[in-house]
Amino acid sequence: MKKISCFLLGLICFPLAAQSLQEEVQHPDIATKLFKNPKYVKDKSQGSPYKQIMFAQASVEKLNIKAFMRYNAYKDEFEFITPKSDTLVLDKIEDFDRIVFTGLRKQYELIPYTEDKKLVYGYLVNVHQKDGWTLYRKERVSFVEAKPAKTSLEVSMPAKFSPMRDIFFLRNKEGMTTDFPESKKALVKLFPAHKDKIDVFVKQAQTNFDNESDLIQLVNFLATL
């Protein structure tokens, strides 16, 4: 993929004011960062790789940079658009590890985490934090390849993106992020010493392990153990 110097970021992003633009271009840390042009090999597909198609104002917290951005859930990467309608992609590096959409009240964090026993380095939405515990949500979109008809009696199926159910992750006080337990049994397996307390809480709260609000309350409970 074609890469360009991050020194140009202040010229291609959407600053809130001319003064902001000048400050960003002169920032000593920005000149070494890289961006790349995305490759769209599935432009003719149905559906969308984005949960939110429109670009929205966001900030790269560590560098204090503002731009209009969107998250590609299929590729797990952030795009931003230039005044000339060019779309660029942020590299997955530490300087871009926190993207905040203020208007949407949504914060993405680039972190290592374990999914199905596999180590992943990608973006998760920070849903809730409590005393060292964090609930994350992963936005997902799948892609189904086109299926051409093999006979005149069959119908060709176009390639398409399909939104998937969001899944959740839990970061503990030690900073380890893993799949959020999907049942009381799985939760007890993680915290066997607190089985009785977990049994009581889940029963009284009638916890639904697929419900984000219930998981927030569960994180608050874990913070008390």
C-alpha positions in Angstrom: 0.0 0.0 0.0 1.2 3.5 -0.8 2.3 5.4 2.3 2.7 9.1 3.0 4.5 11.1 5.7 2.4 11.9 8.7 3.8 15.4 8.4 1.1 16.0 5.9 -1.7 15.1 8.3 -2.4 18.6 9.2 -2.9 19.4 5.6 -5.2 16.5 4.8 -7.3 16.2 7.9 -10.1 18.5 8.8 -8.8 20.8 11.5 -11.3 22.8 13.6 -9.5 26.0 13.0 -6.5 27.4 11.1 -4.6 27.7 14.4 -5.2 24.1 15.1 -3.9 23.2 11.7 -0.7 25.1 12.2 -0.1 23.5 15.6 -0.6 20.0 14.2 1.8 20.4 11.3 4.5 21.8 13.6 4.0 19.0 16.2 7.5 17.3 16.5 6.0 13.8 16.9 3.8 13.8 13.9 6.4 13.9 11.1 7.4 10.3 11.8 4.0 8.7 11.6 2.7 6.9 8.5 -0.6 6.5 6.8 -1.6 4.4 3.8 -4.2 4.3 1.1 -6.8 1.6 1.5 -7.3 -1.0 -1.2 -10.9 -1.6 -2.0 -11.2 -4.9 -3.7 -14.8 -5.4 -2.8 -16.3 -2.1 -3.9 -19.1 -3.8 -5.9 -20.3 -5.9 -3.0 -23.6 -5.4 -1.4 -23.8 -4.2 2.2 -21.1 -2.2 4.0 -18.0 -3.0 6.0 -18.9 -0.1 8.3 -21.3 -0.1 11.2 -21.5 3.7 10.7 -21.0 4.6 7.1 -20.7 8.4 7.5 -17.5 10.0 8.6 -17.7 11.7 12.0 -15.4 14.1 13.9 -12.9 12.2 16.0 -9.6 12.9 17.8 -6.4 10.9 18.0 -5.9 11.4 21.8 -2.1 10.8 22.1 -1.3 13.3 19.3 -4.1 15.7 19.9 -5.2 15.5 16.2 -8.7 16.0 15.0 -10.1 14.6 11.7 -13.3 13.2 10.2 -13.0 9.4 10.5 -14.9 6.1 10.4 -14.2 2.6 11.5 -14.0 -0.3 9.0 -15.3 -3.2 11.1 -14.4 -5.8 8.4 -10.7 -4.8 8.2 -10.4 -3.5 11.8 -8.9 -0.2 10.8 -9.6 3.5 10.8 -10.1 5.7 7.7 -10.1 9.4 7.4 -11.1 11.5 4.4 -9.2 14.5 2.9 -10.6 17.7 1.5 -9.9 16.2 -2.0 -12.0 13.2 -1.1 -9.0 10.9 -0.8 -9.4 8.2 1.8 -6.4 7.2 4.0 -6.0 4.6 6.6 -4.2 4.9 10.0 -1.4 2.4 10.6 -1.8 0.3 13.7 0.8 1.8 15.9 0.9 3.0 19.5 0.5 6.6 18.6 -3.0 5.9 17.2 -4.1 3.7 20.1 -7.0 5.8 21.2 -9.6 7.2 18.8 -12.4 9.2 20.4 -15.7 10.2 18.7 -16.9 12.9 21.0 -20.3 13.4 19.4 -21.0 9.6 19.4 -19.6 9.2 22.9 -17.5 6.3 21.7 -13.9 5.5 22.4 -11.9 2.9 20.4 -8.7 1.5 21.9 -5.9 -0.3 20.0 -4.9 -3.1 22.4 -3.7 -6.7 22.5 -6.4 -9.2 23.5 -7.2 -12.9 23.4 -10.1 -14.1 21.3 -10.9 -17.8 21.1 -7.4 -18.5 22.7 -5.7 -16.5 19.9 -3.8 -13.3 20.4 -5.1 -10.3 18.5 -3.9 -6.7 18.2 -6.8 -4.6 17.2 -9.5 -2.0 18.0 -12.1 -2.5 20.7 -14.8 0.0 21.9 -14.3 0.9 25.6 -17.8 0.5 27.0 -17.3 0.8 30.8 -14.5 1.0 33.4 -14.7 0.4 37.1 -11.8 0.2 39.5 -9.3 -1.4 37.1 -11.8 -3.6 35.3 -12.9 -2.7 31.7 -15.7 -3.9 29.5 -14.9 -3.8 25.8 -17.1 -4.4 22.7 -15.9 -5.7 19.3 -17.8 -4.5 16.3 -17.8 -7.1 13.5 -18.7 -7.4 9.9 -18.3 -10.5 7.8 -17.8 -10.9 4.0 -19.4 -13.6 1.9 -17.9 -14.2 -1.5 -20.1 -14.1 -4.7 -21.5 -17.4 -5.9 -22.0 -17.5 -9.6 -24.8 -19.7 -10.9 -23.5 -23.1 -12.2 -26.6 -23.9 -14.2 -29.5 -22.0 -15.8 -31.7 -23.2 -13.0 -29.6 -21.6 -10.3 -29.4 -17.9 -9.2 -26.1 -16.1 -8.8 -25.5 -14.7 -5.4 -23.6 -11.4 -5.2 -20.8 -10.8 -2.8 -21.9 -9.0 0.3 -20.9 -7.6 3.7 -23.1 -8.7 6.6 -23.1 -7.2 10.1 -22.4 -9.7 12.8 -23.4 -9.7 16.5 -21.0 -7.6 18.6 -19.0 -9.6 21.1 -17.5 -8.5 24.5 -14.2 -8.7 26.2 -13.1 -8.2 29.8 -9.8 -6.6 31.0 -8.8 -7.4 34.5 -6.8 -5.4 37.0 -3.6 -7.0 35.7 -4.3 -5.6 32.2 -5.2 -8.9 30.6 -8.0 -8.7 28.1 -9.9 -11.9 27.2 -13.3 -13.1 25.9 -16.1 -12.0 28.3 -17.6 -15.2 29.9 -20.8 -16.1 28.0 -22.5 -17.8 31.0 -22.5 -18.0 34.7 -20.7 -21.3 34.5 -17.9 -19.7 32.5 -17.7 -16.8 34.9 -17.4 -19.1 37.9 -14.6 -21.0 36.1 -12.7 -17.7 36.0 -13.4 -16.8 39.6 -13.9 -20.1 41.5 -13.2 -18.6 44.9 -16.2 -16.3 44.5 -18.7 -18.9 43.3 -21.3 -18.3 46.0 -21.2 -14.5 45.5 -21.5 -14.9 41.7 -24.4 -17.3 42.1 -26.3 -14.8 44.2 -25.6 -11.8 42.0 -26.4 -13.5 38.7 -29.7 -14.9 40.2 -30.8 -11.6 41.7 -29.8 -9.5 38.8 -31.1 -12.0 36.3 -28.0 -11.3 34.2 -28.3 -11.7 30.5 -24.7 -12.4 29.2 -25.7 -11.0 25.8 -27.0 -7.7 27.1 -24.5 -4.8 27.3 -26.3 -3.1 30.2 -26.2 -6.3 32.2 -22.5 -6.8 31.5 -21.8 -3.3 32.8 -23.5 -4.2 36.1 -21.5 -7.4 36.1 -18.3 -5.5 35.7 -19.3 -3.2 38.6 -19.9 -6.4 40.7 -16.5 -7.9 39.8 -14.9 -4.7 41.0 -16.2 -5.4 44.5 -14.6 -8.9 44.7 
